Amino acid sequence: MIQYYLILAFIFGLLIGSFLNVVIIRIPKDESVVFGGSHCVKCGRDLKPWHNIPLFSWIFLRGKCAYCKEPISIQYPLIELISGVIFLVIALKYGISFGSFCIALSFLMLLALSVIDFKYKMVPDSLNLLAILFAVLGAWNVAGVLHNFQNALLFAGGFTLLRFALSYYMTSSVFRAGLKTKTSWNKHYDRTPFIEAMGEGDIMVAATMGALLGVPLGLVAIFLSAVLALPVMLLLLGRSAEEQRVPYVPFLAMATFIVFIYDSQIMDYIKASY
C-alpha cells in the first residue's frame, strides 16, 4: 500500500525546489529572493501562476517560454526533481518530523551551493549558514542538537587547520622555486603570492558535513568526495590553470548525501573491519 506521507513529502520537495531555482538564479546577481515575481530570464515578462507548477509546467510548455518561445534551462525541472527525491528519501529513512524536515532543508541548501559553485565559482555565505543551521537542528532532542553543533565546530576547525597547512606548503614550494631565479637586483624583493589551498566556503560546508554525519562518517564522506572528484581532475590535466579550477562543493555534497543514506551499512563495515 502506498504511504501517502511519502507522496506528500515528494510534492513538498518539488515546491521548495521551485523556490530553490529562484535562490540559485538571484543570489549570485544580488537580487532579492522575496520581492519581485517570477519572470522569464530571456524576455523579462512576468509568469502566470500556471507557468510555475513544479516539474509539470516545464513539460507542458515543452521546455520553452510561453511568451518568447526561448528554451527554458533543463536546470529548472532537474532541481525540482532532485529536491523532491531528497525529501522523499529522507522521509523514507526517518519519516515525517521536524528533525527530518531540517535535514532535508540542509541537503537542499547543499544542492543550491553545488549549482552556484559549479556555474559561478562562488559559495554564498547566506546559504552556507542556513545549511549549517538546518543540519544542527536536524536532531530529535536538545542533546542531539548540541552534539551536532559540536561536530560542526570540530569539522570547521579541522578544515581550517588543513587549509592553513596546505596553503603554507604550496606557498613555500613556490617561494623555494623562486629562489633559483633570484639575482643581485631582486634578492631583497619577495613578491611570492599566498596560495589558498581551499576556499572559506569549503570550511563551512565541512561544518555542515560534521553536523549531518558525525566524525567517523564525516571522514568517510571527505574521502569519498576526493574519489568522486579525482576522475574529473584527471580529465582536466594539461588544460589552463583556470580550467583546472574544479568546484569542490558539488563533490562534498554528493559524498555527504551518499554516506548519509548508507550510514548504517558503512558503520557496520567500519566496526567489522576495525
CSV table of C-alpha atoms in Angstrom, one decimal:
chain,number,residue,atom,x,y,z
A,1,MET,CA,0.0,0.0,0.0
A,2,ILE,CA,1.3,3.5,-0.9
A,3,GLN,CA,2.3,5.5,2.1
A,4,TYR,CA,0.6,8.9,1.4
A,5,TYR,CA,3.1,10.8,3.6
A,6,LEU,CA,5.8,9.9,1.1
A,7,ILE,CA,3.7,11.4,-1.8
A,8,LEU,CA,3.3,14.5,0.4
A,9,ALA,CA,7.0,14.7,1.1
A,10,PHE,CA,7.8,14.4,-2.6
A,11,ILE,CA,5.3,17.1,-3.6
A,12,PHE,CA,6.6,19.4,-0.8
A,13,GLY,CA,10.1,18.8,-2.1
A,14,LEU,CA,9.0,19.8,-5.6
A,15,LEU,CA,7.6,23.1,-4.2
A,16,ILE,CA,10.7,24.0,-2.3
A,17,GLY,CA,12.8,23.0,-5.3
A,18,SER,CA,10.9,25.5,-7.4
A,19,PHE,CA,11.8,28.3,-4.9
A,20,LEU,CA,15.4,26.9,-4.8
A,21,ASN,CA,15.7,27.7,-8.5
A,22,VAL,CA,14.9,31.4,-7.7
A,23,VAL,CA,17.6,31.3,-5.0
A,24,ILE,CA,20.1,29.8,-7.4
A,25,ILE,CA,19.4,32.4,-10.1
A,26,ARG,CA,19.1,35.5,-8.0
A,27,ILE,CA,21.6,35.3,-5.1
A,28,PRO,CA,24.7,35.4,-7.4
A,29,LYS,CA,23.2,38.5,-9.0
A,30,ASP,CA,22.5,40.1,-5.6
A,31,GLU,CA,18.8,40.2,-6.3
A,32,SER,CA,16.0,39.7,-3.7
A,33,VAL,CA,14.6,36.2,-3.4
A,34,VAL,CA,11.5,37.5,-1.7
A,35,PHE,CA,10.4,40.6,-3.7
A,36,GLY,CA,9.8,40.5,-7.4
A,37,GLY,CA,7.6,37.9,-9.2
A,38,SER,CA,8.9,35.1,-11.3
A,39,HIS,CA,9.7,36.2,-14.9
A,40,CYS,CA,11.4,34.8,-18.0
A,41,VAL,CA,15.1,35.5,-17.9
A,42,LYS,CA,15.1,36.0,-21.7
A,43,CYS,CA,12.2,38.3,-22.4
A,44,GLY,CA,11.6,39.6,-18.8
A,45,ARG,CA,7.8,39.1,-18.9
A,46,ASP,CA,6.1,38.0,-15.7
A,47,LEU,CA,5.0,34.4,-15.5
A,48,LYS,CA,1.4,33.3,-14.7
A,49,PRO,CA,0.8,31.0,-11.7
A,50,TRP,CA,0.2,28.0,-14.0
A,51,HIS,CA,3.6,28.6,-15.6
A,52,ASN,CA,5.2,27.9,-12.2
A,53,ILE,CA,3.8,24.5,-11.4
A,54,PRO,CA,6.9,22.5,-10.4
A,55,LEU,CA,8.1,20.0,-13.0
A,56,PHE,CA,4.8,19.9,-14.9
A,57,SER,CA,4.9,23.4,-16.3
A,58,TRP,CA,8.3,22.7,-18.0
A,59,ILE,CA,6.8,19.5,-19.5
A,60,PHE,CA,3.6,21.1,-20.7
A,61,LEU,CA,5.4,24.1,-22.1
A,62,ARG,CA,7.8,21.7,-23.9
A,63,GLY,CA,10.8,23.5,-22.3
A,64,LYS,CA,10.0,26.9,-23.8
A,65,CYS,CA,8.8,30.2,-22.5
A,66,ALA,CA,5.1,30.7,-23.0
A,67,TYR,CA,5.8,34.2,-24.5
A,68,CYS,CA,9.1,34.4,-26.3
A,69,LYS,CA,9.4,30.7,-27.0
A,70,GLU,CA,13.0,30.7,-26.0
A,71,PRO,CA,14.3,27.5,-24.4
A,72,ILE,CA,13.9,27.1,-20.6
A,73,SER,CA,17.0,25.7,-19.0
A,74,ILE,CA,16.8,22.0,-18.0
A,75,GLN,CA,18.2,23.2,-14.7
A,76,TYR,CA,14.7,24.1,-13.5
A,77,PRO,CA,13.0,20.7,-13.7
A,78,LEU,CA,16.1,18.9,-12.6
A,79,ILE,CA,16.5,21.0,-9.4
A,80,GLU,CA,12.8,20.5,-8.7
A,81,LEU,CA,13.0,16.7,-9.3
A,82,ILE,CA,16.2,16.3,-7.2
A,83,SER,CA,14.6,18.3,-4.4
A,84,GLY,CA,11.5,16.1,-4.4
A,85,VAL,CA,13.7,13.0,-4.4
A,86,ILE,CA,15.7,14.3,-1.4
A,87,PHE,CA,12.6,14.9,0.6
A,88,LEU,CA,11.2,11.5,-0.4
A,89,VAL,CA,14.4,9.7,0.6
A,90,ILE,CA,14.7,11.5,3.9
A,91,ALA,CA,11.0,10.7,4.7
A,92,LEU,CA,11.6,7.0,3.8
A,93,LYS,CA,14.6,6.9,6.2
A,94,TYR,CA,13.2,8.9,9.1
A,95,GLY,CA,9.5,9.5,8.5
A,96,ILE,CA,7.9,12.9,8.9
A,97,SER,CA,9.3,15.0,11.7
A,98,PHE,CA,10.8,18.4,12.4
A,99,GLY,CA,14.3,16.8,12.5
A,100,SER,CA,13.9,15.1,9.1
A,101,PHE,CA,12.5,18.3,7.7
A,102,CYS,CA,15.6,20.3,8.8
A,103,ILE,CA,17.9,17.6,7.4
A,104,ALA,CA,16.2,17.7,4.0
A,105,LEU,CA,16.4,21.5,4.0
A,106,SER,CA,20.1,21.3,4.8
A,107,PHE,CA,20.7,19.0,1.8
A,108,LEU,CA,18.7,21.4,-0.4
A,109,MET,CA,21.0,24.2,0.7
A,110,LEU,CA,23.9,22.0,-0.3
A,111,LEU,CA,22.2,21.4,-3.6
A,112,ALA,CA,21.9,25.1,-4.2
A,113,LEU,CA,25.5,25.7,-3.1
A,114,SER,CA,26.7,23.0,-5.5
A,115,VAL,CA,24.9,24.5,-8.5
A,116,ILE,CA,26.1,28.0,-7.7
A,117,ASP,CA,29.7,26.8,-7.2
A,118,PHE,CA,29.5,24.9,-10.5
A,119,LYS,CA,28.1,27.8,-12.5
A,120,TYR,CA,29.7,30.9,-10.9
A,121,LYS,CA,32.6,29.5,-8.8
A,122,MET,CA,31.2,31.2,-5.7
A,123,VAL,CA,29.8,29.8,-2.4
A,124,PRO,CA,27.4,32.3,-0.8
A,125,ASP,CA,27.8,32.6,3.0
A,126,SER,CA,24.0,33.1,3.4
A,127,LEU,CA,23.2,29.6,2.0
A,128,ASN,CA,26.2,28.1,3.9
A,129,LEU,CA,25.0,29.4,7.2
A,130,LEU,CA,21.5,28.1,6.5
A,131,ALA,CA,22.9,24.7,5.6
A,132,ILE,CA,24.8,24.6,8.9
A,133,LEU,CA,21.8,25.8,10.9
A,134,PHE,CA,19.4,23.2,9.4
A,135,ALA,CA,22.0,20.5,9.9
A,136,VAL,CA,22.5,21.4,13.6
A,137,LEU,CA,18.7,21.5,14.1
A,138,GLY,CA,18.3,18.1,12.4
A,139,ALA,CA,18.0,16.2,15.7
A,140,TRP,CA,15.3,14.7,17.8
A,141,ASN,CA,16.2,16.3,21.2
A,142,VAL,CA,18.3,19.1,22.7
A,143,ALA,CA,21.2,16.8,23.4
A,144,GLY,CA,21.3,15.8,19.7
A,145,VAL,CA,21.3,19.5,18.6
A,146,LEU,CA,24.3,20.2,20.9
A,147,HIS,CA,26.1,17.1,19.6
A,148,ASN,CA,25.5,18.3,16.0
A,149,PHE,CA,26.8,21.7,16.9
A,150,GLN,CA,29.9,20.2,18.5
A,151,ASN,CA,30.6,18.1,15.4
A,152,ALA,CA,30.1,21.2,13.2
A,153,LEU,CA,32.7,23.1,15.1
A,154,LEU,CA,35.1,20.2,15.1
A,155,PHE,CA,35.0,19.8,11.3
A,156,ALA,CA,35.2,23.5,10.7
A,157,GLY,CA,38.3,23.7,12.9
A,158,GLY,CA,39.8,20.7,11.2
A,159,PHE,CA,39.3,22.0,7.7
A,160,THR,CA,40.7,25.4,8.8
A,161,LEU,CA,43.9,23.7,10.0
A,162,LEU,CA,44.1,21.6,6.8
A,163,ARG,CA,43.6,24.8,4.7
A,164,PHE,CA,46.4,26.6,6.6
A,165,ALA,CA,48.8,23.6,6.3
A,166,LEU,CA,48.2,23.0,2.6
A,167,SER,CA,48.3,26.7,1.8
A,168,TYR,CA,51.6,27.1,3.7
A,169,TYR,CA,53.1,24.1,1.9
A,170,MET,CA,52.0,25.3,-1.6
A,171,THR,CA,53.2,28.9,-1.0
A,172,SER,CA,56.6,27.6,0.4
A,173,SER,CA,57.1,25.5,-2.6
A,174,VAL,CA,56.6,28.4,-4.9
A,175,PHE,CA,58.9,30.5,-2.8
A,176,ARG,CA,61.7,27.9,-2.9
A,177,ALA,CA,61.3,27.6,-6.7
A,178,GLY,CA,61.5,31.4,-6.9
A,179,LEU,CA,64.9,31.5,-5.0
A,180,LYS,CA,66.5,29.8,-8.0
A,181,THR,CA,65.8,32.9,-10.2
A,182,LYS,CA,67.0,35.5,-7.6
A,183,THR,CA,69.7,37.8,-8.8
A,184,SER,CA,71.6,40.6,-7.1
A,185,TRP,CA,69.0,43.0,-8.5
A,186,ASN,CA,65.9,41.4,-6.9
A,187,LYS,CA,67.2,39.4,-4.0
A,188,HIS,CA,65.7,41.9,-1.5
A,189,TYR,CA,62.2,41.7,-3.1
A,190,ASP,CA,59.8,39.0,-2.3
A,191,ARG,CA,56.6,39.0,-4.3
A,192,THR,CA,55.6,35.4,-3.7
A,193,PRO,CA,51.7,35.3,-3.6
A,194,PHE,CA,50.0,33.5,-0.8
A,195,ILE,CA,48.3,30.5,-2.4
A,196,GLU,CA,44.9,29.4,-1.0
A,197,ALA,CA,44.6,25.6,-1.0
A,198,MET,CA,40.8,25.8,-0.4
A,199,GLY,CA,38.2,28.5,0.0
A,200,GLU,CA,36.4,29.5,3.1
A,201,GLY,CA,33.2,28.2,1.7
A,202,ASP,CA,34.6,24.7,1.8
A,203,ILE,CA,35.2,25.1,5.5
A,204,MET,CA,31.6,26.0,6.2
A,205,VAL,CA,30.4,23.0,4.0
A,206,ALA,CA,32.7,20.8,6.2
A,207,ALA,CA,30.8,22.1,9.3
A,208,THR,CA,27.5,21.1,7.7
A,209,MET,CA,29.0,17.6,6.9
A,210,GLY,CA,30.1,17.2,10.5
A,211,ALA,CA,26.7,18.2,11.9
A,212,LEU,CA,24.9,15.8,9.5
A,213,LEU,CA,27.2,12.8,9.7
A,214,GLY,CA,29.3,12.9,12.8
A,215,VAL,CA,33.0,12.3,13.0
A,216,PRO,CA,33.5,8.7,11.5
A,217,LEU,CA,31.0,9.1,8.7
A,218,GLY,CA,32.2,12.7,8.0
A,219,LEU,CA,35.7,11.4,7.4
A,220,VAL,CA,34.3,8.7,5.1
A,221,ALA,CA,32.4,11.4,3.2
A,222,ILE,CA,35.6,13.6,2.8
A,223,PHE,CA,37.5,10.6,1.4
A,224,LEU,CA,34.6,9.7,-0.9
A,225,SER,CA,34.4,13.3,-2.2
A,226,ALA,CA,38.1,13.1,-3.2
A,227,VAL,CA,37.4,9.8,-5.0
A,228,LEU,CA,34.4,11.4,-6.9
A,229,ALA,CA,36.5,14.4,-7.9
A,230,LEU,CA,39.6,12.5,-9.0
A,231,PRO,CA,38.3,11.4,-12.5
A,232,VAL,CA,37.2,15.0,-13.2
A,233,MET,CA,40.6,16.4,-12.2
A,234,LEU,CA,42.4,13.8,-14.3
A,235,LEU,CA,40.4,14.8,-17.3
A,236,LEU,CA,41.4,18.4,-16.9
A,237,LEU,CA,45.1,17.7,-16.7
A,238,GLY,CA,47.1,19.7,-19.3
A,239,ARG,CA,44.5,22.4,-19.5
A,240,SER,CA,44.8,26.0,-18.4
A,241,ALA,CA,45.0,26.9,-14.7
A,242,GLU,CA,41.6,28.5,-14.9
A,243,GLU,CA,40.0,25.4,-16.5
A,244,GLN,CA,41.6,23.2,-13.8
A,245,ARG,CA,39.8,25.1,-11.0
A,246,VAL,CA,37.3,22.4,-10.2
A,247,PRO,CA,34.4,23.5,-7.9
A,248,TYR,CA,34.7,21.1,-5.0
A,249,VAL,CA,31.4,21.8,-3.2
A,250,PRO,CA,29.3,19.5,-5.6
A,251,PHE,CA,31.6,16.6,-4.7
A,252,LEU,CA,31.4,17.3,-1.0
A,253,ALA,CA,27.6,17.5,-1.2
A,254,MET,CA,27.2,14.3,-3.2
A,255,ALA,CA,29.5,12.4,-0.9
A,256,THR,CA,27.6,13.7,2.1
A,257,PHE,CA,24.3,12.5,0.8
A,258,ILE,CA,25.6,9.1,-0.3
A,259,VAL,CA,27.2,8.5,3.1
A,260,PHE,CA,24.1,9.8,4.9
A,261,ILE,CA,21.8,7.4,3.1
A,262,TYR,CA,24.0,4.4,3.6
A,263,ASP,CA,25.2,5.4,7.1
A,264,SER,CA,24.2,2.1,8.8
A,265,GLN,CA,25.9,-0.1,6.2
A,266,ILE,CA,29.1,2.0,6.3
A,267,MET,CA,29.2,2.0,10.1
A,268,ASP,CA,28.7,-1.8,10.2
A,269,TYR,CA,31.6,-2.2,7.7
A,270,ILE,CA,33.9,0.0,9.8
A,271,LYS,CA,33.1,-1.8,13.0
A,272,ALA,CA,33.6,-5.2,11.3
A,273,SER,CA,36.9,-4.2,9.8
A,274,TYR,CA,38.4,-2.2,12.7
